[in-house]
CSV table of C-alpha atoms in Angstrom, one decimal:
chain,number,residue,atom,x,y,z
A,202,UNK,CA,-5.7,0.9,77.0
A,203,UNK,CA,-7.2,1.1,73.5
A,204,UNK,CA,-10.4,0.6,72.9
A,205,UNK,CA,-11.3,-1.9,70.4
A,206,UNK,CA,-13.8,-1.1,68.0
A,207,UNK,CA,-17.3,-3.6,69.1
A,208,UNK,CA,-17.2,-3.9,64.7
A,209,UNK,CA,-13.5,-5.9,64.6
A,210,UNK,CA,-15.3,-9.5,64.8
A,211,UNK,CA,-14.1,-11.6,67.6
A,212,UNK,CA,-11.5,-13.5,65.9
A,213,UNK,CA,-9.5,-10.7,65.5
A,214,UNK,CA,-9.5,-8.4,68.6
A,215,UNK,CA,-6.3,-9.8,69.9
A,216,UNK,CA,-5.1,-10.7,66.4
A,217,UNK,CA,-5.6,-6.9,65.5
A,218,UNK,CA,-3.7,-4.8,68.1
A,219,UNK,CA,-0.3,-4.7,68.2
A,220,UNK,CA,3.1,-2.8,70.3
A,221,UNK,CA,2.5,0.5,69.6
A,222,UNK,CA,6.0,2.5,69.5
A,223,UNK,CA,5.9,5.8,69.6
A,224,UNK,CA,10.0,7.9,68.8
A,225,UNK,CA,11.7,11.6,69.4
A,226,UNK,CA,14.4,13.6,69.1
A,227,UNK,CA,16.7,14.4,72.3
A,228,UNK,CA,15.4,17.9,71.6
A,229,UNK,CA,11.1,16.9,72.2
A,230,UNK,CA,10.9,18.3,75.5
A,231,UNK,CA,8.3,20.9,75.9
A,232,UNK,CA,10.4,24.0,76.7
A,233,UNK,CA,11.0,24.5,80.5
A,234,UNK,CA,8.6,20.8,81.2
A,235,UNK,CA,11.4,19.5,83.5
A,236,UNK,CA,12.0,23.2,85.5
A,237,UNK,CA,8.0,24.0,85.8
A,238,UNK,CA,7.6,19.7,87.1
A,239,UNK,CA,10.5,20.9,89.3
A,240,UNK,CA,9.5,23.7,91.0
A,241,UNK,CA,5.9,22.2,90.9
A,242,UNK,CA,7.3,19.0,93.1
A,243,UNK,CA,8.9,21.2,95.0
A,244,UNK,CA,5.6,23.8,96.4
A,245,UNK,CA,3.8,20.3,97.1
A,246,UNK,CA,6.8,19.0,99.3
A,247,UNK,CA,6.2,21.8,100.9
A,248,UNK,CA,3.1,21.2,101.5
A,249,UNK,CA,3.0,17.6,103.0
A,250,UNK,CA,2.3,16.0,99.8
A,251,UNK,CA,4.5,12.9,100.1
A,252,UNK,CA,2.7,10.3,98.8
A,253,UNK,CA,3.9,9.1,96.1
A,254,UNK,CA,0.3,8.4,93.9
A,255,UNK,CA,-1.3,11.6,96.0
A,256,UNK,CA,1.9,14.3,94.8
A,257,UNK,CA,2.0,12.6,91.1
A,258,UNK,CA,-2.3,12.6,90.3
A,259,UNK,CA,-1.4,16.6,91.6
A,260,UNK,CA,2.2,16.6,89.1
A,261,UNK,CA,0.1,16.1,86.2
A,262,UNK,CA,-2.4,18.5,86.5
A,263,UNK,CA,-0.6,21.4,87.4
A,264,UNK,CA,2.3,20.7,84.6
A,265,UNK,CA,-1.1,20.3,82.1
A,266,UNK,CA,-1.8,24.1,83.5
A,267,UNK,CA,1.2,24.8,83.0
A,268,UNK,CA,2.4,24.6,79.9
A,269,UNK,CA,-0.5,26.8,78.9
A,270,UNK,CA,1.5,29.6,79.6
A,271,UNK,CA,4.7,28.9,77.9
A,272,UNK,CA,5.6,30.2,74.5
A,273,UNK,CA,3.5,28.6,71.6
A,274,UNK,CA,1.1,26.3,74.2
A,275,UNK,CA,-0.9,23.1,72.8
A,276,UNK,CA,-3.6,23.8,75.0
A,277,UNK,CA,-4.2,27.8,75.7
A,278,UNK,CA,-6.5,27.4,78.8
A,279,UNK,CA,-7.3,23.9,80.5
A,280,UNK,CA,-10.7,23.2,83.0
A,281,UNK,CA,-10.1,21.3,85.5
A,282,UNK,CA,-12.1,20.2,89.3
A,283,UNK,CA,-10.7,20.3,92.3
A,284,UNK,CA,-12.9,17.7,95.2
A,285,UNK,CA,-11.1,17.9,98.4
A,286,UNK,CA,-12.5,18.3,102.0
A,287,UNK,CA,-12.5,21.5,103.6
A,288,UNK,CA,-9.5,22.0,105.6
A,289,UNK,CA,-7.2,19.7,102.8
A,290,UNK,CA,-5.7,23.5,101.8
A,291,UNK,CA,-7.1,23.3,98.1
A,292,UNK,CA,-6.9,27.1,98.2
A,293,UNK,CA,-4.2,28.3,99.8
A,294,UNK,CA,-2.0,25.2,96.9
A,295,UNK,CA,-3.9,26.6,94.5
A,296,UNK,CA,-2.8,30.4,95.2
A,297,UNK,CA,0.8,28.9,96.2
A,298,UNK,CA,1.3,27.2,93.2
A,299,UNK,CA,0.4,29.6,91.1
A,300,UNK,CA,3.0,32.0,92.0
A,301,UNK,CA,5.6,29.6,92.1
A,302,UNK,CA,4.5,29.1,88.0
A,303,UNK,CA,4.0,32.6,87.9
A,304,UNK,CA,0.7,32.9,86.8
A,305,UNK,CA,-1.9,35.1,87.8
A,306,UNK,CA,-4.4,33.9,89.9
A,307,UNK,CA,-7.7,34.7,90.4
A,308,UNK,CA,-10.2,33.3,93.0
A,309,UNK,CA,-13.7,33.8,93.4
A,310,UNK,CA,-16.0,32.1,96.2
A,311,UNK,CA,-18.9,30.7,94.6
A,312,UNK,CA,-21.1,30.8,97.2
A,313,UNK,CA,-21.4,34.7,97.2
A,314,UNK,CA,-23.0,33.9,94.2
A,315,UNK,CA,-26.7,32.5,95.6
A,316,UNK,CA,-27.7,34.1,98.7
A,317,UNK,CA,-30.5,33.1,100.3
A,318,UNK,CA,-34.2,35.4,99.3
A,319,UNK,CA,-31.1,37.9,98.1
A,320,UNK,CA,-29.6,38.1,94.3
A,321,UNK,CA,-26.4,37.8,95.2
A,322,UNK,CA,-22.7,38.6,93.5
A,323,UNK,CA,-23.2,37.9,89.3
A,324,UNK,CA,-20.7,36.4,87.1
A,325,UNK,CA,-20.8,39.3,84.9
A,326,UNK,CA,-19.4,41.7,88.0
A,327,UNK,CA,-17.1,39.1,89.6
A,328,UNK,CA,-14.8,38.8,85.2
A,329,UNK,CA,-15.7,42.3,85.4
A,330,UNK,CA,-13.5,43.1,88.4
A,331,UNK,CA,-11.1,40.8,87.8
A,332,UNK,CA,-10.4,41.8,84.3
A,333,UNK,CA,-11.0,45.6,85.5
A,334,UNK,CA,-8.1,45.3,88.6
A,335,UNK,CA,-5.1,43.8,86.1
A,336,UNK,CA,-5.9,46.1,83.5
A,337,UNK,CA,-4.8,48.2,86.8
A,338,UNK,CA,-2.2,46.3,87.8
A,339,UNK,CA,-0.6,47.1,84.2
A,340,UNK,CA,-1.3,43.0,83.2
A,341,UNK,CA,-1.9,42.0,79.9
A,342,UNK,CA,-5.6,40.3,79.7
A,343,UNK,CA,-4.4,38.0,76.8
A,344,UNK,CA,-1.7,36.3,79.0
A,345,UNK,CA,-3.1,33.2,80.6
A,346,UNK,CA,-4.6,32.6,83.7
A,347,UNK,CA,-5.9,30.5,86.8
A,348,UNK,CA,-9.8,31.5,88.3
A,349,UNK,CA,-10.2,28.9,90.5
A,350,UNK,CA,-14.5,29.1,91.5
A,351,UNK,CA,-14.1,28.3,94.9
A,352,UNK,CA,-17.2,26.8,97.2
A,353,UNK,CA,-19.1,25.0,94.2
A,354,UNK,CA,-21.0,22.7,96.3
A,355,UNK,CA,-22.6,25.6,97.3
A,356,UNK,CA,-24.5,25.9,93.9
A,357,UNK,CA,-25.4,22.6,93.8
A,358,UNK,CA,-28.7,21.7,93.6
A,359,UNK,CA,-30.3,25.8,94.1
A,360,UNK,CA,-33.9,25.0,93.0
A,361,UNK,CA,-34.6,28.8,92.4
A,362,UNK,CA,-34.2,30.9,88.8
A,363,UNK,CA,-31.5,32.8,89.4
A,364,UNK,CA,-29.1,30.2,90.9
A,365,UNK,CA,-30.9,28.6,87.4
A,366,UNK,CA,-29.3,31.4,86.2
A,367,UNK,CA,-25.9,31.5,87.7
A,368,UNK,CA,-24.7,28.1,86.8
A,369,UNK,CA,-25.5,29.2,83.4
A,370,UNK,CA,-23.4,32.6,83.1
A,371,UNK,CA,-20.9,30.2,84.7
A,372,UNK,CA,-21.1,27.2,82.6
A,373,UNK,CA,-20.2,30.0,79.2
A,374,UNK,CA,-17.5,30.7,81.3
A,375,UNK,CA,-16.7,27.4,81.7
A,376,UNK,CA,-16.5,26.7,77.7
A,377,UNK,CA,-14.9,30.0,77.0
A,378,UNK,CA,-17.5,32.5,75.6
A,379,UNK,CA,-16.6,35.9,75.8
A,380,UNK,CA,-18.7,37.1,78.8
A,381,UNK,CA,-20.1,40.7,79.0
A,382,UNK,CA,-19.5,43.7,81.8
A,383,UNK,CA,-21.2,44.5,84.5
A,384,UNK,CA,-23.8,47.7,83.8
A,385,UNK,CA,-22.2,50.3,84.5
A,386,UNK,CA,-18.6,49.3,84.4
A,387,UNK,CA,-17.9,48.8,80.7
A,388,UNK,CA,-16.3,52.6,78.3
A,389,UNK,CA,-13.5,53.3,76.3
A,390,UNK,CA,-11.1,51.4,76.7
A,391,UNK,CA,-12.6,48.1,76.8
A,392,UNK,CA,-13.3,45.7,74.7
A,393,UNK,CA,-17.5,45.3,73.8
A,394,UNK,CA,-16.5,41.8,76.2
A,395,UNK,CA,-14.3,40.0,78.7
A,396,UNK,CA,-12.8,37.5,76.6
A,397,UNK,CA,-11.8,34.0,78.8
A,398,UNK,CA,-9.9,32.0,75.5
A,399,UNK,CA,-6.5,32.2,78.2
A,400,UNK,CA,-8.5,31.9,81.2
A,401,UNK,CA,-8.1,28.2,82.8
A,402,UNK,CA,-11.6,27.6,85.1
A,403,UNK,CA,-10.9,25.4,88.5
A,404,UNK,CA,-13.5,24.2,89.9
A,405,UNK,CA,-13.1,23.8,93.6
A,406,UNK,CA,-15.4,22.3,96.8
A,407,UNK,CA,-16.1,20.1,99.5
A,408,UNK,CA,-18.1,17.9,97.6
A,409,UNK,CA,-16.9,15.1,100.1
A,410,UNK,CA,-20.6,16.4,101.7
A,411,UNK,CA,-23.0,15.7,98.7
A,412,UNK,CA,-21.5,11.9,98.9
A,413,UNK,CA,-22.4,11.0,101.9
A,414,UNK,CA,-25.6,11.2,100.6
A,415,UNK,CA,-25.4,8.3,98.6
A,416,UNK,CA,-26.9,5.2,99.6
A,417,UNK,CA,-23.9,2.1,99.5
A,418,UNK,CA,-26.0,0.3,97.2
A,419,UNK,CA,-24.8,3.4,94.9
A,420,UNK,CA,-21.6,2.5,95.5
A,421,UNK,CA,-19.0,1.5,92.8
A,422,UNK,CA,-17.6,-1.4,94.9
A,423,UNK,CA,-17.4,-3.3,98.5
A,424,UNK,CA,-14.2,-1.8,99.2
A,425,UNK,CA,-15.0,2.1,98.2
A,426,UNK,CA,-18.1,2.6,100.9
A,427,UNK,CA,-16.4,5.1,103.7
A,428,UNK,CA,-18.9,8.4,104.1
A,429,UNK,CA,-15.8,10.4,105.2
A,430,UNK,CA,-13.9,12.9,104.0
A,431,UNK,CA,-10.9,11.0,102.1
A,432,UNK,CA,-13.6,8.7,100.2
A,433,UNK,CA,-12.8,10.7,97.4
A,434,UNK,CA,-9.0,10.2,97.3
A,435,UNK,CA,-8.7,6.5,97.2
A,436,UNK,CA,-11.9,6.9,93.7
A,437,UNK,CA,-10.6,6.7,90.7
A,438,UNK,CA,-11.0,9.6,87.8
A,439,UNK,CA,-14.5,7.7,86.3
A,440,UNK,CA,-15.6,6.4,89.3
A,441,UNK,CA,-15.3,10.2,91.2
A,442,UNK,CA,-17.3,11.8,87.7
A,443,UNK,CA,-20.1,8.9,88.1
A,444,UNK,CA,-19.9,10.1,92.1
A,445,UNK,CA,-20.2,13.8,91.2
A,446,UNK,CA,-22.6,13.4,88.8
A,447,UNK,CA,-25.0,10.6,90.3
A,448,UNK,CA,-25.0,13.4,94.1
A,449,UNK,CA,-25.6,16.8,91.8
A,450,UNK,CA,-22.8,18.6,90.2
A,451,UNK,CA,-24.5,18.7,86.3
A,452,UNK,CA,-22.8,16.3,84.2
A,453,UNK,CA,-22.4,19.2,81.7
A,454,UNK,CA,-19.8,21.0,83.9
A,455,UNK,CA,-18.1,17.9,83.8
A,456,UNK,CA,-18.1,17.0,80.7
A,457,UNK,CA,-16.2,20.1,80.3
A,458,UNK,CA,-13.4,19.5,82.2
A,459,UNK,CA,-10.2,19.3,80.2
A,460,UNK,CA,-8.6,17.0,83.3
A,461,UNK,CA,-9.0,14.4,85.2
A,462,UNK,CA,-10.5,16.1,88.8
A,463,UNK,CA,-8.1,15.8,91.4
A,464,UNK,CA,-8.4,15.3,94.6
A,465,UNK,CA,-6.8,16.8,97.5
A,466,UNK,CA,-6.8,14.2,101.3
A,467,UNK,CA,-7.6,15.6,104.0
A,468,UNK,CA,-3.8,16.4,106.2
A,469,UNK,CA,-2.0,14.1,107.8
A,470,UNK,CA,0.8,14.4,110.0
A,471,UNK,CA,3.5,15.3,107.6
A,472,UNK,CA,1.7,17.7,105.9
A,473,UNK,CA,0.6,19.6,109.8
A,474,UNK,CA,4.2,18.9,110.6
A,475,UNK,CA,5.3,20.7,107.5
A,476,UNK,CA,2.9,23.0,107.5
A,477,UNK,CA,4.2,24.4,111.4
A,478,UNK,CA,8.8,24.4,109.3
A,479,UNK,CA,6.8,26.7,106.9
A,480,UNK,CA,8.8,30.5,106.9
A,481,UNK,CA,6.3,32.4,106.0
A,482,UNK,CA,2.6,32.9,106.9
A,483,UNK,CA,0.4,30.0,105.8
A,484,UNK,CA,2.3,28.8,108.8
A,485,UNK,CA,-0.6,29.6,111.0
A,486,UNK,CA,1.8,29.5,114.1
A,487,UNK,CA,4.6,31.8,113.0
A,488,UNK,CA,1.7,34.4,111.9
A,489,UNK,CA,0.4,34.3,115.7
A,490,UNK,CA,3.8,34.4,116.5
A,491,UNK,CA,5.1,37.2,115.6
A,492,UNK,CA,3.4,40.2,116.2
A,493,UNK,CA,5.5,39.7,120.4
A,494,UNK,CA,8.7,37.6,119.7
A,495,UNK,CA,11.3,39.3,120.1
A,496,UNK,CA,13.6,37.6,118.3
A,497,UNK,CA,14.0,33.2,118.2
A,498,UNK,CA,11.7,30.9,118.8
A,499,UNK,CA,11.6,27.4,119.2
A,500,UNK,CA,8.2,24.9,119.8
A,501,UNK,CA,9.7,22.3,122.0
A,502,UNK,CA,8.9,18.8,120.4
A,503,UNK,CA,6.4,18.4,123.0
A,504,UNK,CA,4.7,21.0,121.6
A,505,UNK,CA,4.8,20.7,118.0
A,506,UNK,CA,3.2,16.7,119.2
A,507,UNK,CA,0.5,17.7,121.0
A,508,UNK,CA,-0.2,20.4,118.1
A,509,UNK,CA,-0.4,17.8,115.2
A,510,UNK,CA,-1.6,14.9,117.9
A,511,UNK,CA,-4.6,17.4,118.6
A,512,UNK,CA,-4.7,19.2,114.8
A,513,UNK,CA,-5.6,15.3,113.8
A,514,UNK,CA,-8.2,14.9,116.4
A,515,UNK,CA,-10.4,17.5,115.2
A,516,UNK,CA,-9.9,16.5,112.1
A,517,UNK,CA,-11.3,20.2,110.6
A,518,UNK,CA,-7.7,19.9,108.0
A,519,UNK,CA,-5.7,22.7,108.6
A,520,UNK,CA,-8.9,24.7,109.6
A,521,UNK,CA,-7.0,23.0,112.9
A,522,UNK,CA,-4.3,23.4,113.2
A,523,UNK,CA,-4.9,27.5,113.3
A,524,UNK,CA,-7.2,26.8,116.4
A,525,UNK,CA,-5.1,25.1,118.7
A,526,UNK,CA,-2.0,27.1,117.7
A,527,UNK,CA,-3.5,29.8,119.0
A,528,UNK,CA,-4.6,27.9,122.1
A,529,UNK,CA,-0.5,26.9,122.2
A,530,UNK,CA,0.0,30.5,122.2
A,531,UNK,CA,-2.8,31.4,124.7
A,532,UNK,CA,-1.1,28.8,127.4
A,533,UNK,CA,1.9,29.9,126.7
A,534,UNK,CA,1.0,33.9,126.7
A,535,UNK,CA,3.0,34.6,130.7
A,536,UNK,CA,6.2,32.9,129.3
A,537,UNK,CA,6.6,34.7,126.7
A,538,UNK,CA,5.1,38.1,128.5
A,539,UNK,CA,8.8,36.9,131.1
A,540,UNK,CA,11.0,36.3,127.7
A,541,UNK,CA,11.1,33.2,127.4
A,542,UNK,CA,12.4,31.8,124.3
A,543,UNK,CA,11.3,28.0,124.1
A,544,UNK,CA,6.9,27.1,124.3
């Protein structure tokens, strides 16, 4: 929608707006954008995201991040917010999308920044550790990379001076300002400060826990009054930002976001089935079976149905999937000891 300036007379508002057509040459597509979109879509399908609207939002979010790694990028970094319930797979999906897109990824658990009654890890400590590890691995710090600030909701509404100090440090990081080295960690081979101008920052948390505290009168429409983990998934970008700010997320952080906020709904049956079908460590059953398997192990249809149904019933997302797989393995262990190839 095109915003109509308020100083245009009412009688001219409809007449003064005409269709606008953009003309592109055949070779104007950003280098590799189509291939990047295919990789993103492949990873999303592997995670079981079959819903077109979910895949569409996630693809837009990640193609904007991926293009920052292209030669001569139009944008050198992004700032995004991922609002998703605990167990929805937000952290693992970020890791695997970055791996597929060949973008270095670092995950910082923000809950460690402020501990009850003690001073926790500082932003400077965390970034210094990430910087030094990248250097030891021979990586170029000046290349584009992703920093996921996970469990960000644990910092909200912290009333201590230290909690406010951490929020100010994080705001500087999100703004792309250089960060001082942690005390005692700087040495002659390092620059005076750690530059963050190529660091895409993703703020992630289960902000739904805060939204459930809002009164029904604070909702934005009558149909948007649910209080479960999926209430975020149905909100528009503007609604979500307004809800997060009303629930206590500082507006300074939301205002720094360069991408529309991304929501990830709780896993569905399709998501759980996709996780059980994976041939890697994201499949909890495969990981649990690996130490005991002497060949191929097949999960019977009734076993798959049991795992999926109980995972949905517990409503803990992928965490419930791990629990149920553990229980199935426990119940089937005598069969495995006797050489069974089906459970």
